[in-house]
Amino acid sequence: MGREIEEEQVGYTVEQLVGLNRYNPDILPDLENHVNDQFEPEKMSSQIVARILIKALMAMPAPDFSLCLFLIPERVTGRFHQFWDEAAKNRHIVEAVPGFEQAIQSYAIHVLSLTYQKVPRTVLAEAINREGLSLDKFLEHQVATSGWAIEKGSQGRGQLIALPRNEFNDPNSKKNIADSVPLEHITRIFPILS
């Protein structure tokens, strides 16, 4: 009987396999093969992955990009500097998506603001892929609209960009979780748990 089911399953879709044999453990190898066919690194199309990641990056800080990264091998991922280098090599892909660079720059700033209270100008420049006059104008705008400040670094180490404090880069700004969840929301789960 099990052999007959196996022979019948050749060429079936996942939906058909599950629909016909939902509780049959003999379909597991076929389901695993379907997954492997979809996510094998050597079968991966770099252009398709790039397009998916570009769209996911534009949704930052939503978790789309992080979730997509789990589906590709680690060797394909990189840091901001490496990312911008690759983006420059693939201008045809980047330019096909309006707002891409601004979305990545916004995400880079988001990441830096979670990590730093004061970020060295060089680190910020690398993360957002700006330098010179373009970076100066960007900083002027951020100082005027976003509460940033520009400070001289200690011992002649260049400028530091003071970012607004938040619950992630400043321990004193941490929100008290007990204050942020209303008691009635917590009490609603007790009947479910019992």
Short mmCIF file of N, CA and C in Angstrom, two decimals:
data_model
loop_
_atom_site.label_atom_id
_atom_site.label_comp_id
_atom_site.label_asym_id
_atom_site.label_seq_id
_atom_site.Cartn_x
_atom_site.Cartn_y
_atom_site.Cartn_z
N MET A 1 0.83 -1.20 0.00
CA MET A 1 0.00 0.00 0.00
C MET A 1 0.87 1.26 0.00
N GLY A 2 1.89 1.31 0.86
CA GLY A 2 2.75 2.48 0.95
C GLY A 2 3.50 2.71 -0.34
N ARG A 3 3.93 1.62 -1.02
CA ARG A 3 4.64 1.73 -2.28
C ARG A 3 3.72 2.29 -3.38
N GLU A 4 2.44 1.88 -3.34
CA GLU A 4 1.48 2.37 -4.32
C GLU A 4 1.29 3.88 -4.18
N ILE A 5 1.18 4.35 -2.93
CA ILE A 5 1.02 5.78 -2.69
C ILE A 5 2.24 6.53 -3.21
N GLU A 6 3.44 5.94 -2.96
CA GLU A 6 4.67 6.60 -3.40
C GLU A 6 4.69 6.73 -4.92
N GLU A 7 4.29 5.68 -5.64
CA GLU A 7 4.28 5.73 -7.08
C GLU A 7 3.25 6.73 -7.61
N GLU A 8 2.11 6.84 -6.92
CA GLU A 8 1.07 7.77 -7.34
C GLU A 8 1.48 9.22 -7.12
N GLN A 9 2.40 9.47 -6.17
CA GLN A 9 2.73 10.83 -5.79
C GLN A 9 3.70 11.52 -6.74
N VAL A 10 4.31 10.79 -7.64
CA VAL A 10 5.27 11.38 -8.56
C VAL A 10 4.58 12.47 -9.38
N GLY A 11 5.14 13.67 -9.36
CA GLY A 11 4.58 14.77 -10.11
C GLY A 11 3.47 15.53 -9.41
N TYR A 12 3.16 15.18 -8.19
CA TYR A 12 2.10 15.88 -7.46
C TYR A 12 2.65 17.18 -6.88
N THR A 13 1.79 18.17 -6.75
CA THR A 13 2.17 19.41 -6.07
C THR A 13 2.08 19.20 -4.57
N VAL A 14 2.62 20.13 -3.83
CA VAL A 14 2.54 20.05 -2.36
C VAL A 14 1.08 20.02 -1.93
N GLU A 15 0.27 20.87 -2.54
CA GLU A 15 -1.15 20.92 -2.17
C GLU A 15 -1.82 19.57 -2.41
N GLN A 16 -1.49 18.93 -3.53
CA GLN A 16 -2.09 17.64 -3.84
C GLN A 16 -1.60 16.57 -2.87
N LEU A 17 -0.31 16.57 -2.57
CA LEU A 17 0.22 15.58 -1.63
C LEU A 17 -0.46 15.69 -0.27
N VAL A 18 -0.56 16.90 0.23
CA VAL A 18 -1.16 17.12 1.55
C VAL A 18 -2.66 16.87 1.49
N GLY A 19 -3.28 17.27 0.40
CA GLY A 19 -4.73 17.08 0.28
C GLY A 19 -5.12 15.61 0.25
N LEU A 20 -4.33 14.78 -0.42
CA LEU A 20 -4.66 13.36 -0.55
C LEU A 20 -4.19 12.54 0.63
N ASN A 21 -3.09 12.92 1.23
CA ASN A 21 -2.44 12.09 2.25
C ASN A 21 -2.03 12.89 3.48
N ARG A 22 -2.87 13.76 3.93
CA ARG A 22 -2.52 14.70 4.99
C ARG A 22 -1.79 14.06 6.17
N TYR A 23 -2.23 12.89 6.62
CA TYR A 23 -1.66 12.29 7.83
C TYR A 23 -0.74 11.11 7.52
N ASN A 24 -0.32 10.99 6.29
CA ASN A 24 0.54 9.88 5.89
C ASN A 24 2.00 10.30 6.00
N PRO A 25 2.76 9.68 6.92
CA PRO A 25 4.16 10.08 7.08
C PRO A 25 5.02 9.71 5.87
N ASP A 26 4.52 8.86 4.99
CA ASP A 26 5.30 8.48 3.81
C ASP A 26 5.48 9.64 2.82
N ILE A 27 4.70 10.70 2.96
CA ILE A 27 4.83 11.83 2.03
C ILE A 27 5.94 12.80 2.44
N LEU A 28 6.48 12.63 3.64
CA LEU A 28 7.52 13.56 4.12
C LEU A 28 8.71 13.68 3.17
N PRO A 29 9.27 12.58 2.65
CA PRO A 29 10.40 12.76 1.72
C PRO A 29 10.03 13.59 0.49
N ASP A 30 8.80 13.40 -0.03
CA ASP A 30 8.37 14.20 -1.18
C ASP A 30 8.23 15.67 -0.82
N LEU A 31 7.68 15.94 0.37
CA LEU A 31 7.55 17.34 0.82
C LEU A 31 8.92 17.97 1.01
N GLU A 32 9.86 17.21 1.59
CA GLU A 32 11.21 17.71 1.77
C GLU A 32 11.87 18.01 0.43
N ASN A 33 11.63 17.15 -0.57
CA ASN A 33 12.20 17.40 -1.90
C ASN A 33 11.63 18.67 -2.52
N HIS A 34 10.34 18.93 -2.30
CA HIS A 34 9.75 20.18 -2.81
C HIS A 34 10.44 21.39 -2.18
N VAL A 35 10.69 21.33 -0.87
CA VAL A 35 11.36 22.44 -0.19
C VAL A 35 12.79 22.59 -0.71
N ASN A 36 13.50 21.47 -0.82
CA ASN A 36 14.87 21.54 -1.32
C ASN A 36 14.94 22.09 -2.73
N ASP A 37 13.98 21.74 -3.57
CA ASP A 37 13.96 22.28 -4.93
C ASP A 37 13.81 23.80 -4.93
N GLN A 38 13.13 24.32 -3.93
CA GLN A 38 12.88 25.76 -3.88
C GLN A 38 14.02 26.54 -3.25
N PHE A 39 14.77 25.94 -2.34
CA PHE A 39 15.74 26.70 -1.55
C PHE A 39 17.17 26.19 -1.65
N GLU A 40 17.53 25.41 -2.62
CA GLU A 40 18.90 24.96 -2.75
C GLU A 40 19.77 26.12 -3.24
N PRO A 41 20.84 26.44 -2.52
CA PRO A 41 21.68 27.58 -2.89
C PRO A 41 22.24 27.49 -4.31
N GLU A 42 22.63 26.30 -4.74
CA GLU A 42 23.21 26.20 -6.08
C GLU A 42 22.19 26.44 -7.19
N LYS A 43 20.89 26.36 -6.87
CA LYS A 43 19.85 26.63 -7.86
C LYS A 43 19.33 28.07 -7.75
N MET A 44 19.91 28.83 -6.86
CA MET A 44 19.43 30.18 -6.59
C MET A 44 19.76 31.13 -7.74
N SER A 45 18.80 31.94 -8.13
CA SER A 45 19.02 32.97 -9.14
C SER A 45 19.36 34.28 -8.43
N SER A 46 20.58 34.76 -8.63
CA SER A 46 21.02 35.99 -7.97
C SER A 46 20.16 37.18 -8.33
N GLN A 47 19.72 37.25 -9.59
CA GLN A 47 18.90 38.38 -10.01
C GLN A 47 17.55 38.38 -9.29
N ILE A 48 16.94 37.22 -9.14
CA ILE A 48 15.65 37.14 -8.45
C ILE A 48 15.84 37.47 -6.97
N VAL A 49 16.89 36.93 -6.37
CA VAL A 49 17.17 37.23 -4.96
C VAL A 49 17.39 38.72 -4.78
N ALA A 50 18.15 39.34 -5.67
CA ALA A 50 18.41 40.78 -5.58
C ALA A 50 17.12 41.58 -5.64
N ARG A 51 16.23 41.23 -6.55
CA ARG A 51 14.97 41.95 -6.67
C ARG A 51 14.12 41.79 -5.43
N ILE A 52 14.07 40.57 -4.89
CA ILE A 52 13.29 40.34 -3.67
C ILE A 52 13.87 41.14 -2.52
N LEU A 53 15.19 41.13 -2.38
CA LEU A 53 15.83 41.87 -1.28
C LEU A 53 15.65 43.37 -1.43
N ILE A 54 15.69 43.88 -2.65
CA ILE A 54 15.49 45.31 -2.87
C ILE A 54 14.11 45.72 -2.36
N LYS A 55 13.10 44.97 -2.74
CA LYS A 55 11.74 45.29 -2.29
C LYS A 55 11.62 45.13 -0.77
N ALA A 56 12.26 44.11 -0.22
CA ALA A 56 12.19 43.91 1.23
C ALA A 56 12.92 45.03 1.97
N LEU A 57 14.04 45.50 1.44
CA LEU A 57 14.77 46.60 2.06
C LEU A 57 13.94 47.87 2.10
N MET A 58 13.16 48.08 1.07
CA MET A 58 12.36 49.29 1.01
C MET A 58 11.27 49.31 2.09
N ALA A 59 10.98 48.15 2.66
CA ALA A 59 9.96 48.06 3.70
C ALA A 59 10.55 48.25 5.10
N MET A 60 11.87 48.52 5.20
CA MET A 60 12.50 48.68 6.52
C MET A 60 11.81 49.76 7.31
N PRO A 61 11.68 49.71 8.61
CA PRO A 61 12.23 48.69 9.49
C PRO A 61 11.34 47.45 9.66
N ALA A 62 10.36 47.24 8.83
CA ALA A 62 9.58 46.01 8.89
C ALA A 62 10.54 44.82 8.74
N PRO A 63 10.19 43.66 9.25
CA PRO A 63 11.12 42.52 9.28
C PRO A 63 11.29 41.79 7.96
N ASP A 64 10.72 42.27 6.87
CA ASP A 64 10.77 41.56 5.60
C ASP A 64 12.20 41.19 5.18
N PHE A 65 13.11 42.16 5.26
CA PHE A 65 14.48 41.92 4.82
C PHE A 65 15.15 40.85 5.68
N SER A 66 15.01 40.96 6.99
CA SER A 66 15.61 39.97 7.89
C SER A 66 15.07 38.58 7.60
N LEU A 67 13.77 38.49 7.37
CA LEU A 67 13.17 37.20 7.06
C LEU A 67 13.70 36.64 5.75
N CYS A 68 13.86 37.49 4.76
CA CYS A 68 14.40 37.05 3.47
C CYS A 68 15.84 36.56 3.61
N LEU A 69 16.61 37.18 4.47
CA LEU A 69 18.00 36.78 4.65
C LEU A 69 18.12 35.34 5.14
N PHE A 70 17.15 34.87 5.89
CA PHE A 70 17.19 33.50 6.38
C PHE A 70 17.03 32.49 5.25
N LEU A 71 16.54 32.92 4.11
CA LEU A 71 16.32 32.01 2.99
C LEU A 71 17.48 31.95 2.01
N ILE A 72 18.49 32.78 2.23
CA ILE A 72 19.64 32.75 1.33
C ILE A 72 20.89 32.42 2.12
N PRO A 73 21.90 31.85 1.46
CA PRO A 73 23.12 31.47 2.18
C PRO A 73 23.86 32.69 2.72
N GLU A 74 24.58 32.50 3.80
CA GLU A 74 25.29 33.60 4.46
C GLU A 74 26.31 34.25 3.53
N ARG A 75 26.89 33.47 2.63
CA ARG A 75 27.91 34.02 1.73
C ARG A 75 27.39 35.13 0.83
N VAL A 76 26.06 35.23 0.67
CA VAL A 76 25.47 36.23 -0.21
C VAL A 76 25.24 37.56 0.52
N THR A 77 25.17 37.55 1.84
CA THR A 77 24.85 38.76 2.59
C THR A 77 26.11 39.56 2.90
N GLY A 78 25.95 40.83 3.34
CA GLY A 78 27.11 41.65 3.62
C GLY A 78 26.81 42.82 4.53
N ARG A 79 27.75 43.75 4.64
CA ARG A 79 27.61 44.95 5.46
C ARG A 79 27.32 46.15 4.57
N PHE A 80 27.07 47.31 5.19
CA PHE A 80 26.69 48.49 4.41
C PHE A 80 27.73 48.85 3.35
N HIS A 81 29.00 48.89 3.72
CA HIS A 81 30.04 49.25 2.75
C HIS A 81 30.04 48.27 1.59
N GLN A 82 30.02 46.98 1.91
CA GLN A 82 29.99 45.96 0.87
C GLN A 82 28.70 46.05 0.06
N PHE A 83 27.61 46.34 0.75
CA PHE A 83 26.33 46.46 0.07
C PHE A 83 26.38 47.57 -0.97
N TRP A 84 26.87 48.75 -0.57
CA TRP A 84 26.92 49.88 -1.51
C TRP A 84 27.88 49.60 -2.67
N ASP A 85 28.97 48.88 -2.40
CA ASP A 85 29.88 48.50 -3.49
C ASP A 85 29.15 47.63 -4.51
N GLU A 86 28.40 46.65 -4.01
CA GLU A 86 27.65 45.78 -4.92
C GLU A 86 26.55 46.54 -5.64
N ALA A 87 25.89 47.44 -4.93
CA ALA A 87 24.83 48.23 -5.56
C ALA A 87 25.41 49.07 -6.70
N ALA A 88 26.61 49.60 -6.52
CA ALA A 88 27.25 50.40 -7.57
C ALA A 88 27.57 49.53 -8.79
N LYS A 89 27.92 48.28 -8.56
CA LYS A 89 28.22 47.37 -9.67
C LYS A 89 26.95 46.95 -10.40
N ASN A 90 25.81 47.07 -9.74
CA ASN A 90 24.54 46.62 -10.30
C ASN A 90 23.56 47.77 -10.44
N ARG A 91 24.03 48.88 -10.95
CA ARG A 91 23.20 50.09 -11.07
C ARG A 91 21.91 49.82 -11.83
N HIS A 92 21.95 48.94 -12.81
CA HIS A 92 20.75 48.66 -13.61
C HIS A 92 19.63 48.08 -12.77
N ILE A 93 19.96 47.32 -11.75
CA ILE A 93 18.94 46.75 -10.86
C ILE A 93 18.44 47.83 -9.90
N VAL A 94 19.38 48.55 -9.29
CA VAL A 94 19.04 49.58 -8.31
C VAL A 94 18.21 50.70 -8.93
N GLU A 95 18.61 51.16 -10.10
CA GLU A 95 17.91 52.26 -10.74
C GLU A 95 16.52 51.89 -11.24
N ALA A 96 16.26 50.58 -11.35
CA ALA A 96 14.94 50.12 -11.80
C ALA A 96 13.89 50.23 -10.70
N VAL A 97 14.34 50.50 -9.48
CA VAL A 97 13.41 50.58 -8.34
C VAL A 97 13.47 51.99 -7.75
N PRO A 98 12.48 52.83 -8.07
CA PRO A 98 12.48 54.21 -7.55
C PRO A 98 12.45 54.24 -6.02
N GLY A 99 13.28 55.11 -5.45
CA GLY A 99 13.31 55.28 -4.00
C GLY A 99 14.18 54.28 -3.26
N PHE A 100 14.86 53.42 -4.01
CA PHE A 100 15.67 52.37 -3.39
C PHE A 100 16.77 52.93 -2.49
N GLU A 101 17.59 53.83 -3.03
CA GLU A 101 18.72 54.35 -2.25
C GLU A 101 18.25 55.06 -0.99
N GLN A 102 17.18 55.85 -1.10
CA GLN A 102 16.65 56.56 0.06
C GLN A 102 16.14 55.57 1.11
N ALA A 103 15.51 54.50 0.66
CA ALA A 103 15.01 53.49 1.60
C ALA A 103 16.15 52.81 2.35
N ILE A 104 17.23 52.50 1.65
CA ILE A 104 18.39 51.87 2.29
C ILE A 104 19.07 52.85 3.24
N GLN A 105 19.19 54.10 2.82
CA GLN A 105 19.78 55.10 3.69
C GLN A 105 18.94 55.27 4.96
N SER A 106 17.64 55.27 4.82
CA SER A 106 16.76 55.38 6.00
C SER A 106 16.95 54.19 6.92
N TYR A 107 17.08 53.01 6.34
CA TYR A 107 17.30 51.82 7.16
C TYR A 107 18.66 51.89 7.86
N ALA A 108 19.69 52.32 7.15
CA ALA A 108 21.02 52.45 7.75
C ALA A 108 20.98 53.41 8.93
N ILE A 109 20.28 54.52 8.76
CA ILE A 109 20.14 55.49 9.86
C ILE A 109 19.38 54.87 11.02
N HIS A 110 18.36 54.11 10.71
CA HIS A 110 17.59 53.41 11.75
C HIS A 110 18.51 52.48 12.55
N VAL A 111 19.32 51.69 11.84
CA VAL A 111 20.24 50.77 12.53
C VAL A 111 21.24 51.53 13.37
N LEU A 112 21.81 52.60 12.82
CA LEU A 112 22.78 53.40 13.58
C LEU A 112 22.13 54.02 14.81
N SER A 113 20.88 54.47 14.68
CA SER A 113 20.22 55.10 15.83
C SER A 113 19.89 54.10 16.92
N LEU A 114 19.79 52.82 16.57
CA LEU A 114 19.58 51.79 17.58
C LEU A 114 20.87 51.46 18.31
N THR A 115 21.98 51.75 17.66
CA THR A 115 23.29 51.35 18.17
C THR A 115 24.07 52.48 18.83
N TYR A 116 24.00 53.66 18.25
CA TYR A 116 24.84 54.78 18.68
C TYR A 116 24.03 55.93 19.27
N GLN A 117 24.66 56.61 20.27
CA GLN A 117 24.19 57.93 20.67
C GLN A 117 24.97 58.96 19.85
N LYS A 118 26.25 58.66 19.63
CA LYS A 118 27.11 59.51 18.81
C LYS A 118 27.87 58.61 17.84
N VAL A 119 27.69 58.88 16.57
CA VAL A 119 28.32 58.06 15.55
C VAL A 119 29.39 58.89 14.84
N PRO A 120 30.57 58.31 14.62
CA PRO A 120 31.58 59.03 13.86
C PRO A 120 31.08 59.36 12.46
N ARG A 121 31.42 60.52 12.00
CA ARG A 121 30.99 60.98 10.67
C ARG A 121 31.37 59.96 9.60
N THR A 122 32.55 59.38 9.70
CA THR A 122 33.01 58.42 8.69
C THR A 122 32.13 57.16 8.67
N VAL A 123 31.68 56.71 9.83
CA VAL A 123 30.82 55.53 9.91
C VAL A 123 29.46 55.83 9.27
N LEU A 124 28.92 57.02 9.60
CA LEU A 124 27.65 57.42 9.00
C LEU A 124 27.78 57.54 7.47
N ALA A 125 28.85 58.17 7.02
CA ALA A 125 29.07 58.37 5.58
C ALA A 125 29.12 57.03 4.85
N GLU A 126 29.81 56.07 5.42
CA GLU A 126 29.91 54.74 4.82
C GLU A 126 28.55 54.04 4.80
N ALA A 127 27.81 54.16 5.90
CA ALA A 127 26.52 53.47 6.01
C ALA A 127 25.48 54.01 5.03
N ILE A 128 25.51 55.32 4.77
CA ILE A 128 24.49 55.90 3.88
C ILE A 128 25.04 56.22 2.48
N ASN A 129 26.31 55.91 2.27
CA ASN A 129 26.94 56.06 0.95
C ASN A 129 26.90 57.51 0.46
N ARG A 130 27.30 58.42 1.34
CA ARG A 130 27.39 59.84 0.96
C ARG A 130 28.71 60.38 1.47
N GLU A 131 29.20 61.38 0.75
CA GLU A 131 30.44 62.04 1.18
C GLU A 131 30.47 63.46 0.66
N GLY A 132 31.43 64.21 1.15
CA GLY A 132 31.63 65.58 0.68
C GLY A 132 30.42 66.48 0.87
N LEU A 133 30.14 67.28 -0.15
CA LEU A 133 29.05 68.26 -0.09
C LEU A 133 27.69 67.58 0.09
N SER A 134 27.51 66.44 -0.54
CA SER A 134 26.24 65.70 -0.40
C SER A 134 26.01 65.31 1.06
N LEU A 135 27.06 64.84 1.73
CA LEU A 135 26.94 64.49 3.15
C LEU A 135 26.71 65.73 3.99
N ASP A 136 27.41 66.82 3.69
CA ASP A 136 27.22 68.07 4.44
C ASP A 136 25.77 68.55 4.37
N LYS A 137 25.20 68.55 3.18
CA LYS A 137 23.81 68.98 3.01
C LYS A 137 22.85 68.04 3.74
N PHE A 138 23.13 66.75 3.66
CA PHE A 138 22.30 65.76 4.35
C PHE A 138 22.33 66.02 5.86
N LEU A 139 23.51 66.25 6.39
CA LEU A 139 23.65 66.50 7.84
C LEU A 139 22.95 67.80 8.24
N GLU A 140 23.09 68.84 7.44
CA GLU A 140 22.39 70.10 7.73
C GLU A 140 20.89 69.87 7.83
N HIS A 141 20.36 69.10 6.91
CA HIS A 141 18.93 68.79 6.90
C HIS A 141 18.53 68.01 8.16
N GLN A 142 19.34 67.02 8.54
CA GLN A 142 19.03 66.21 9.71
C GLN A 142 19.13 67.03 11.01
N VAL A 143 20.09 67.92 11.07
CA VAL A 143 20.21 68.80 12.24
C VAL A 143 18.98 69.68 12.35
N ALA A 144 18.50 70.20 11.23
CA ALA A 144 17.35 71.11 11.22
C ALA A 144 16.03 70.40 11.47
N THR A 145 15.91 69.14 11.04
CA THR A 145 14.59 68.49 11.09
C THR A 145 14.48 67.30 12.03
N SER A 146 15.60 66.68 12.39
CA SER A 146 15.51 65.42 13.12
C SER A 146 16.18 65.41 14.49
N GLY A 147 16.65 66.57 14.93
CA GLY A 147 17.25 66.63 16.27
C GLY A 147 18.67 66.12 16.35
N TRP A 148 19.35 66.03 15.23
CA TRP A 148 20.75 65.62 15.25
C TRP A 148 21.61 66.81 15.64
N ALA A 149 22.83 66.52 16.11
CA ALA A 149 23.80 67.57 16.41
C ALA A 149 25.17 67.12 15.92
N ILE A 150 25.99 68.09 15.54
CA ILE A 150 27.33 67.78 15.08
C ILE A 150 28.30 68.28 16.14
N GLU A 151 29.17 67.37 16.59
CA GLU A 151 30.15 67.68 17.64
C GLU A 151 31.55 67.39 17.13
N LYS A 152 32.51 68.10 17.71
CA LYS A 152 33.91 67.80 17.43
C LYS A 152 34.30 66.55 18.20
N GLY A 153 35.01 65.67 17.53
CA GLY A 153 35.48 64.46 18.20
C GLY A 153 36.61 64.76 19.17
N SER A 154 36.80 63.91 20.14
CA SER A 154 37.88 64.12 21.11
C SER A 154 39.23 63.80 20.47
N GLN A 155 40.23 64.51 20.86
CA GLN A 155 41.61 64.34 20.42
C GLN A 155 41.75 64.41 18.90
N GLY A 156 41.00 65.32 18.28
CA GLY A 156 41.12 65.53 16.84
C GLY A 156 40.67 64.37 15.98
N ARG A 157 39.75 63.58 16.46
CA ARG A 157 39.31 62.40 15.71
C ARG A 157 38.18 62.68 14.74
N GLY A 158 37.95 63.89 14.35
CA GLY A 158 36.90 64.19 13.40
C GLY A 158 35.58 64.46 14.09
N GLN A 159 34.55 64.59 13.28
CA GLN A 159 33.23 64.93 13.82
C GLN A 159 32.49 63.69 14.32
N LEU A 160 31.66 63.97 15.34
CA LEU A 160 30.72 62.97 15.82
C LEU A 160 29.33 63.50 15.55
N ILE A 161 28.44 62.64 15.14
CA ILE A 161 27.06 63.01 14.89
C ILE A 161 26.24 62.48 16.06
N ALA A 162 25.69 63.40 16.84
CA ALA A 162 24.85 63.02 17.99
C ALA A 162 23.44 62.75 17.48
N LEU A 163 22.99 61.53 17.68
CA LEU A 163 21.66 61.12 17.24
C LEU A 163 20.68 61.27 18.39
N PRO A 164 19.42 61.44 18.09
CA PRO A 164 18.43 61.52 19.18
C PRO A 164 18.46 60.25 20.02
N ARG A 165 18.30 60.45 21.30
CA ARG A 165 18.30 59.29 22.20
C ARG A 165 16.97 58.56 22.08
N ASN A 166 17.06 57.23 22.23
CA ASN A 166 15.86 56.40 22.20
C ASN A 166 16.04 55.24 23.17
N GLU A 167 15.05 54.40 23.28
CA GLU A 167 15.10 53.32 24.27
C GLU A 167 16.19 52.29 23.96
N PHE A 168 16.73 52.29 22.74
CA PHE A 168 17.73 51.30 22.38
C PHE A 168 19.16 51.82 22.56
N ASN A 169 19.39 53.10 22.32
CA ASN A 169 20.75 53.62 22.44
C ASN A 169 20.99 54.33 23.77
N ASP A 170 19.96 54.41 24.60
CA ASP A 170 20.08 55.09 25.89
C ASP A 170 19.33 54.30 26.96
N PRO A 171 20.05 53.67 27.89
CA PRO A 171 19.38 52.87 28.92
C PRO A 171 18.37 53.68 29.75
N ASN A 172 18.61 54.97 29.90
CA ASN A 172 17.68 55.79 30.69
C ASN A 172 16.36 56.04 29.98
N SER A 173 16.33 55.82 28.67
CA SER A 173 15.11 56.04 27.91
C SER A 173 14.26 54.78 27.76
N LYS A 174 14.73 53.67 28.31
CA LYS A 174 13.99 52.42 28.16
C LYS A 174 12.59 52.57 28.72
N LYS A 175 11.65 52.03 27.96
CA LYS A 175 10.26 52.06 28.40
C LYS A 175 10.05 50.94 29.41
N ASN A 176 9.23 51.23 30.39
CA ASN A 176 8.87 50.20 31.35
C ASN A 176 7.76 49.38 30.72
N ILE A 177 8.06 48.11 30.42
CA ILE A 177 7.11 47.26 29.72
C ILE A 177 5.83 47.09 30.52
N ALA A 178 5.94 47.05 31.82
CA ALA A 178 4.74 46.89 32.65
C ALA A 178 3.78 48.06 32.46
N ASP A 179 4.33 49.24 32.19
CA ASP A 179 3.48 50.41 31.98
C ASP A 179 2.87 50.44 30.59
N SER A 180 3.48 49.74 29.63
CA SER A 180 3.00 49.86 28.26
C SER A 180 1.94 48.82 27.89
N VAL A 181 1.75 47.77 28.71
CA VAL A 181 0.73 46.77 28.43
C VAL A 181 -0.40 46.95 29.44
N PRO A 182 -1.57 47.34 28.95
CA PRO A 182 -2.69 47.55 29.88
C PRO A 182 -3.06 46.25 30.60
N LEU A 183 -3.42 46.37 31.85
CA LEU A 183 -3.75 45.21 32.68
C LEU A 183 -4.88 44.39 32.06
N GLU A 184 -5.87 45.05 31.45
CA GLU A 184 -6.99 44.30 30.87
C GLU A 184 -6.53 43.40 29.72
N HIS A 185 -5.46 43.75 29.03
CA HIS A 185 -4.94 42.88 27.97
C HIS A 185 -4.31 41.64 28.57
N ILE A 186 -3.65 41.81 29.68
CA ILE A 186 -3.03 40.66 30.34
C ILE A 186 -4.08 39.73 30.92
N THR A 187 -5.10 40.29 31.54
CA THR A 187 -6.11 39.44 32.18
C THR A 187 -6.95 38.66 31.16
N ARG A 188 -6.99 39.12 29.92
CA ARG A 188 -7.74 38.39 28.89
C ARG A 188 -7.14 37.04 28.56
N ILE A 189 -5.83 36.88 28.78
CA ILE A 189 -5.22 35.60 28.42
C ILE A 189 -5.43 34.52 29.48
N PHE A 190 -5.77 34.88 30.72
CA PHE A 190 -5.94 33.87 31.76
C PHE A 190 -7.04 32.86 31.44
N PRO A 191 -8.20 33.26 30.96
CA PRO A 191 -9.21 32.25 30.62
C PRO A 191 -8.75 31.31 29.51
N ILE A 192 -7.94 31.81 28.60
CA ILE A 192 -7.43 30.99 27.51
C ILE A 192 -6.47 29.94 28.03
N LEU A 193 -5.65 30.35 29.01
CA LEU A 193 -4.63 29.44 29.55
C LEU A 193 -5.20 28.37 30.48
N SER A 194 -6.35 28.62 31.05
CA SER A 194 -6.89 27.63 32.00
C SER A 194 -7.77 26.61 31.36
#
